Short mmCIF file of C-alpha atoms in Angstrom, two decimals:
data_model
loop_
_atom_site.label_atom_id
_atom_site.label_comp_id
_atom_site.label_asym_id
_atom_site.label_seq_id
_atom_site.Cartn_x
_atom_site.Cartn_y
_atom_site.Cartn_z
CA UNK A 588 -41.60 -12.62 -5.10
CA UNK A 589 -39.89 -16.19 -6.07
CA UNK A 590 -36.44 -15.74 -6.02
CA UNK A 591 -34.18 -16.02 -9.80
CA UNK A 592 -33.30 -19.54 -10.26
CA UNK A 593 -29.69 -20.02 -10.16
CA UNK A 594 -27.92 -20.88 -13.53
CA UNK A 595 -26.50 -24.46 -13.80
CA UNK A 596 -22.69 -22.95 -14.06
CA UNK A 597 -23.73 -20.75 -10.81
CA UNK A 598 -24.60 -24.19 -9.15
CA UNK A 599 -21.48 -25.63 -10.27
CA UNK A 600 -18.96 -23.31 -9.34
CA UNK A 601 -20.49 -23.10 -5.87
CA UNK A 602 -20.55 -27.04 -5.50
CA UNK A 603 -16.69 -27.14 -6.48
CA UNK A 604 -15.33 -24.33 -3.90
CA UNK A 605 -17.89 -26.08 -1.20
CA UNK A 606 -15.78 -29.43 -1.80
CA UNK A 607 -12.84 -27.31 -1.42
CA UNK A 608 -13.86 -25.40 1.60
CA UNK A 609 -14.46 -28.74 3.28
CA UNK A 610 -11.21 -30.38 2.37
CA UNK A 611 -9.34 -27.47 2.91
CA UNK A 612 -10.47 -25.35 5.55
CA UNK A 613 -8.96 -26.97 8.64
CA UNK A 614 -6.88 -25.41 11.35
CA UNK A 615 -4.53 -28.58 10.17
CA UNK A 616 -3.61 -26.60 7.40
CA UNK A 617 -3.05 -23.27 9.30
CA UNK A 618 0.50 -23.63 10.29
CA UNK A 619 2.98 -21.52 9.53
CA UNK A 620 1.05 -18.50 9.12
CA UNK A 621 0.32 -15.49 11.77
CA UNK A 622 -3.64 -16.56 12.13
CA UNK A 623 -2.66 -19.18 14.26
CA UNK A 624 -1.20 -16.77 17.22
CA UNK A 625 -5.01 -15.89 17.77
CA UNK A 626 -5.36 -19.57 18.75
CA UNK A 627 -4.04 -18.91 21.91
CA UNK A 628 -6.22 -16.06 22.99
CA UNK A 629 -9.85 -16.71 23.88
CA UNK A 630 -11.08 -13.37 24.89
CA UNK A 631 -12.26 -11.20 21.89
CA UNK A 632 -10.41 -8.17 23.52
CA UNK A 633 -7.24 -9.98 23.30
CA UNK A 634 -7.77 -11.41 19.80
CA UNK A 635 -8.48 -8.24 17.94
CA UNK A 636 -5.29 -6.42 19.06
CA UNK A 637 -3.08 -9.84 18.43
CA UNK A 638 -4.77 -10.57 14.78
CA UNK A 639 -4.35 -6.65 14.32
CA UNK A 640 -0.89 -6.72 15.05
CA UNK A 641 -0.48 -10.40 12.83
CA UNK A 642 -2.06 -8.65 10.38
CA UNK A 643 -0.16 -5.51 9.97
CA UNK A 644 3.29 -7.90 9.99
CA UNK A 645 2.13 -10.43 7.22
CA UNK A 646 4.38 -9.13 4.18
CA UNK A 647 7.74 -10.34 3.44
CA UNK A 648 8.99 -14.26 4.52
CA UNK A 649 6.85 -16.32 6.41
CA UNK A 650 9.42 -17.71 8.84
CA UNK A 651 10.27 -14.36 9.55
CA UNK A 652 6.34 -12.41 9.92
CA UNK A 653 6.28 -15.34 12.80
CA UNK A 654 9.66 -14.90 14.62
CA UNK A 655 8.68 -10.71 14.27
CA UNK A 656 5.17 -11.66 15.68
CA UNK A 657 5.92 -13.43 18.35
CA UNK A 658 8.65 -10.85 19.49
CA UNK A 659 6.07 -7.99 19.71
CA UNK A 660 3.58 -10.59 21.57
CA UNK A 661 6.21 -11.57 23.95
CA UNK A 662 6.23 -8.28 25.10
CA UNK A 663 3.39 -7.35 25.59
CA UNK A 664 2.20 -10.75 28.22
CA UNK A 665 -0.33 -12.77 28.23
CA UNK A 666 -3.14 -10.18 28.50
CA UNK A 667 -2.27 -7.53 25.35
CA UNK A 668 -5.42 -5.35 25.42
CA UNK A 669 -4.95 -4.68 29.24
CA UNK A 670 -1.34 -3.82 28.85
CA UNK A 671 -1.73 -1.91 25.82
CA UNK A 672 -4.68 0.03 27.31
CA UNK A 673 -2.78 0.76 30.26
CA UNK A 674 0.83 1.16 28.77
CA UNK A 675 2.67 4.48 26.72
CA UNK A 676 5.35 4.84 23.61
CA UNK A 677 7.74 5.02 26.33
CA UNK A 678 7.01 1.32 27.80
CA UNK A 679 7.29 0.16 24.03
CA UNK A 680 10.59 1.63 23.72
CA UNK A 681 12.13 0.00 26.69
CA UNK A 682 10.44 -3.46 25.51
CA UNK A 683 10.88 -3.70 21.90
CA UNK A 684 14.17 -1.44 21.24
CA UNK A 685 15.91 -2.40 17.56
CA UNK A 686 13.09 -3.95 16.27
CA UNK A 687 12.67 -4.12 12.60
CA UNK A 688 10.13 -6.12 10.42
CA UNK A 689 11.22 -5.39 7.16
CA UNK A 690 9.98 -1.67 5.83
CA UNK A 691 8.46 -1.38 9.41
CA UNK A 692 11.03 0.02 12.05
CA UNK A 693 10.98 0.70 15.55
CA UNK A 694 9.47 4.03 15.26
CA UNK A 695 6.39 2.94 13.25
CA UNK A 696 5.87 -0.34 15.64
CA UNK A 697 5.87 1.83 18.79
CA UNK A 698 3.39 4.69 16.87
CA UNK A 699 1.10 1.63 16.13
CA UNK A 700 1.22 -0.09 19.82
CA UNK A 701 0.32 3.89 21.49
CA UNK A 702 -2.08 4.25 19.01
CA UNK A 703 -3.74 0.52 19.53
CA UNK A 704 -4.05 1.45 23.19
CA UNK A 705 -5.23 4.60 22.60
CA UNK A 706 -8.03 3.60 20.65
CA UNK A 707 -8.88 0.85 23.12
CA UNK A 708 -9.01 3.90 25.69
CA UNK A 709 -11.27 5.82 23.37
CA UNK A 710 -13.23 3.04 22.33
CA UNK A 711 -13.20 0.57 24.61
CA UNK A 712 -12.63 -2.03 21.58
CA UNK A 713 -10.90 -1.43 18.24
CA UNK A 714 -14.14 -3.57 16.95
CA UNK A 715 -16.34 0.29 18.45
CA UNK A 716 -13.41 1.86 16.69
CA UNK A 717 -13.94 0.24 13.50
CA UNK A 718 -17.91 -0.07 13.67
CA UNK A 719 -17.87 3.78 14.36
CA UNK A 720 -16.95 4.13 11.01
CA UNK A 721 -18.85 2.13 9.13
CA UNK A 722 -22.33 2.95 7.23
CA UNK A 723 -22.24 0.43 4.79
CA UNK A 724 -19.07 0.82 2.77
CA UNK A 725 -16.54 -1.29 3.61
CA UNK A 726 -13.88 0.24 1.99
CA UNK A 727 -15.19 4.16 3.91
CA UNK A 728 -14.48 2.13 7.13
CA UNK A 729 -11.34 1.01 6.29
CA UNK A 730 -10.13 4.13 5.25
CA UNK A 731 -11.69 5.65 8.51
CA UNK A 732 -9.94 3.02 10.64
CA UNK A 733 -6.49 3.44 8.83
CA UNK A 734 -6.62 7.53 9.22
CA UNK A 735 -7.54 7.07 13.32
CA UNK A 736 -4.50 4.88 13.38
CA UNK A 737 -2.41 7.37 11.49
CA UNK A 738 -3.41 10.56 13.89
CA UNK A 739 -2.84 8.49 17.01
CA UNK A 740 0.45 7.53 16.06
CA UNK A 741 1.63 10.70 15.00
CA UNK A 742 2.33 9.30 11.35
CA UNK A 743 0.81 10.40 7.74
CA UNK A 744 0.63 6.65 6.03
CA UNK A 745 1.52 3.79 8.39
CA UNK A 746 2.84 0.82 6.01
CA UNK A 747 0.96 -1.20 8.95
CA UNK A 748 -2.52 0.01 7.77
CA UNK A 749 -2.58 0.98 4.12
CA UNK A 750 -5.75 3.27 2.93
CA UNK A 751 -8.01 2.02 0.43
CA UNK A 752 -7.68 5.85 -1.05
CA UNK A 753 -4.62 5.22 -2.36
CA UNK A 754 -5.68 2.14 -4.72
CA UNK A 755 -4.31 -0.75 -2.56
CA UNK A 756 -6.20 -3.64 -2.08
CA UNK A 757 -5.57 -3.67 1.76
CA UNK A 758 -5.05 -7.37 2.08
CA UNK A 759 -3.62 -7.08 5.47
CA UNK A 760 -6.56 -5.43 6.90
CA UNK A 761 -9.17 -7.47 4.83
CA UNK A 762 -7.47 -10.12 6.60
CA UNK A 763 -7.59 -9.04 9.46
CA UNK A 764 -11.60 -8.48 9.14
CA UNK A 765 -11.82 -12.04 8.01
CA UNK A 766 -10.52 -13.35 11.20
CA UNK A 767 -12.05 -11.15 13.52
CA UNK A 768 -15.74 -11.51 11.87
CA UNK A 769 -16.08 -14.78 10.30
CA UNK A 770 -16.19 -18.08 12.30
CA UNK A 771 -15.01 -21.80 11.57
CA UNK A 772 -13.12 -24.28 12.16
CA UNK A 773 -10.07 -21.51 10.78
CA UNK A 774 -11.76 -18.28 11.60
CA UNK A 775 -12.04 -17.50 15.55
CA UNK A 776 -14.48 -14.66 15.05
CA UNK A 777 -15.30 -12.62 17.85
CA UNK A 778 -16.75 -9.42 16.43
CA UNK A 779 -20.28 -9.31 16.11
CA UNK A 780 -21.50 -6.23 14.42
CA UNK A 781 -20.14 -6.67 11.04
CA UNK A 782 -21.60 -9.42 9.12
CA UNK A 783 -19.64 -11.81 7.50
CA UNK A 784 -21.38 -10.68 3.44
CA UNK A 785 -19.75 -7.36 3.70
CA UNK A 786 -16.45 -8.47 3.84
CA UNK A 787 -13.65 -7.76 0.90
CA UNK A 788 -11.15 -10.57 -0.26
CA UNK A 789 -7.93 -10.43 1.10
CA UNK A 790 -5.94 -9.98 -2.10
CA UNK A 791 -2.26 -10.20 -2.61
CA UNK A 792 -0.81 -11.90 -5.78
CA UNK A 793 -1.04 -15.35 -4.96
CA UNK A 794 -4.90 -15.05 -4.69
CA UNK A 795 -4.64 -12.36 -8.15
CA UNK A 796 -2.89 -15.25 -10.18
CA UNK A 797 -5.61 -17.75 -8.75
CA UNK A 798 -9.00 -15.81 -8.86
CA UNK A 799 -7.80 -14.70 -12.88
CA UNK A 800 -7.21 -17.87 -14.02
CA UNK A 801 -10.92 -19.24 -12.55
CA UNK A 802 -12.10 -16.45 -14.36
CA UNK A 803 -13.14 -14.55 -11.24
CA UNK A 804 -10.75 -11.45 -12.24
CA UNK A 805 -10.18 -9.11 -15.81
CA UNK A 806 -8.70 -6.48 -13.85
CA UNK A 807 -4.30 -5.97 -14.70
CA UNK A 808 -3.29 -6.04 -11.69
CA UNK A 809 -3.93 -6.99 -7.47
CA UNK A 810 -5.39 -3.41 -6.63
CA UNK A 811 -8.33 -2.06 -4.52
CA UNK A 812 -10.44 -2.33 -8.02
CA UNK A 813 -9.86 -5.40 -8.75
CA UNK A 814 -10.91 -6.44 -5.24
CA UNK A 815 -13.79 -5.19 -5.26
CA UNK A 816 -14.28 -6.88 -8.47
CA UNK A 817 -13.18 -10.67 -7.02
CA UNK A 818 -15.38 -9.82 -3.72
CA UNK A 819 -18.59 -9.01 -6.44
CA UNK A 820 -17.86 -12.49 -8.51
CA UNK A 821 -18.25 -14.51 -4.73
CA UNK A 822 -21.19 -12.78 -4.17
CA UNK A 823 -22.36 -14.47 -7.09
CA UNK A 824 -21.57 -17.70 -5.92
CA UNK A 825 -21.84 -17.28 -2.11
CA UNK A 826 -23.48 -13.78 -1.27
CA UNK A 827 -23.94 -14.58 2.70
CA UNK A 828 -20.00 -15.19 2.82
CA UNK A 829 -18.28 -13.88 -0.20
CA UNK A 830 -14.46 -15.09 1.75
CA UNK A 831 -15.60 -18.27 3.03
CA UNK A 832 -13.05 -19.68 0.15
CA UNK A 833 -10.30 -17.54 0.77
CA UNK A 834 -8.28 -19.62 3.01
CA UNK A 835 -8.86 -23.11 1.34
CA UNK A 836 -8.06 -21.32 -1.91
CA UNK A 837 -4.81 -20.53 -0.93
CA UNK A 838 -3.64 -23.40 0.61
CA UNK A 839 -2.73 -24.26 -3.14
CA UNK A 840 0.72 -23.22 -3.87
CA UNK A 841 1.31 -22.50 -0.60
CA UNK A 842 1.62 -26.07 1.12
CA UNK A 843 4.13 -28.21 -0.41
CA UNK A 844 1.51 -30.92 -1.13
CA UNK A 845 -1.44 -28.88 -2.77
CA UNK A 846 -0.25 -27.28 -6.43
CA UNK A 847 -1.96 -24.39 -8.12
CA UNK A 848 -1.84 -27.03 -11.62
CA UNK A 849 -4.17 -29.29 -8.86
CA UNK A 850 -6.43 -27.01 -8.33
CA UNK A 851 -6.89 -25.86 -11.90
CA UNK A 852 -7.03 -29.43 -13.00
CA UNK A 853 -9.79 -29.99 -10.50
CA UNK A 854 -11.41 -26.88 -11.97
CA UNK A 855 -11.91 -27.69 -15.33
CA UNK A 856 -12.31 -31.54 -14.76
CA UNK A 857 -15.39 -30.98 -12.20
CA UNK A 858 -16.72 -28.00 -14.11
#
């Protein structure tokens, strides 16, 4: 059967986020933000459990996710899977005593370290952990993963891992697939049994604002719906890779030097 033909404004949109992607999507551009601790890690064992943890501590001040980061990294050395795998609440305790990460306390960062290892145990790989749960619907796995991480850390609703059940978009976690499964020059990849067209946009209100005004978005407001709905509209345009613009999207109004007005000047002009 000869595939439908594309439609000219298809073919356009798709041409302008490509020149964005490649202008934009350069591990130049990373810094400061928490994807660019799983620089330092080349073993896919190591990377899931640090972009996990980078993940779960992206909300609130930039400077801040980093310095909170880098404190729960610190502790647990230069090999995080092995010592999680190997290490109890009680270890946590003695390493990371006071901490606090905005709404995230002590308490809910030591739940979330006994549960990382314990699923690591179970698993052998929160990747197995995740998989385990997945039959097709993203949003079912995510849910899935979020409840394991609840039970094992003794906890009903972990701010950490948010459930899709409960309407939020889950932009930590979407992250967090986004770094684990796709690969480029930004993305370090390392899972392999999730391909990269099944993943969600990570949506928080910066991307909301951006993805409305393109016309990529009717919903009100940065929920779990309209997620779905953004994720649907890049299918359109890119279906093998629906979040291959995420990060060069948001570079506007984010870096000093690259303005939301740019990029919807660029927009309309090229369109």
């Amino acid at each position: 059967m000869k595939p439908l033909e594309e439609s000219p404004a298809r073919i356009a949109s798709r041409e302008i986020f490509e020149k964005i992607y490649d202008n934009y999507n350069r591990r130049i551009y990373v810094s400061p933000d928490p994807l660019q601790f799983l620089y330092d890690y080349e073993e896919t064992a190591d990377r899931e459990v640090v972009g996990l943890i980078a993940s779960g501590l992206a909300y609130g001040r930039v400077a801040q996710i980093l310095k909170s980061v880098k404190r729960v990294l610190d502790a647990l050395g230069p090999r995080p899977a092995e010592y999680l795998r190997n290490s109890a609440r009680r270890d946590h305790e003695e390493k990371l005593g006071g901490f606090v990460h905005r709404f995230t306390d002590c308490g809910e960062m030591y739940g979330f370290l006994t549960a990382i290892g314990e699923a690591l145990r179970r698993c052998g790989s929160l990747e197995e952990l995740f998989i385990s749960g997945y039959n097709g619907d993203m949003s079912a796995a995510m849910e899935n993963f979020a409840d394991t991480f609840n039970r094992c850390a003794g906890r009903d609703n972990m701010f950490l891992l948010p459930r899709p059940s409960k309407g939020s978009a889950c932009k930590r976690m979407a992250l967090f697939l986004r770094w684990m499964v796709r690969r480029d020059d930004v993305d370090p990849g390392g899972w392999r049994g999730i391909s990269p067209a099944e993943l969600l946009i990570p949506l928080d209100t910066h991307m909301f604002n951006i993805t409305t005004t393109l016309g990529l978005c009717r919903s009100k407001s940065a929920n779990g719906k309209a997620a779905a709905e953004i994720t649907e509209n890049f299918k359109e345009i890119c279906p093998e890779d629906p979040v291959k613009y995420d990060f060069a999207l948001t570079r506007y109004g984010i870096r000093e030097e690259m303005t939301v007005e740019e990029l919807f000047a660029k927009w309309h002009l090229e369109r």
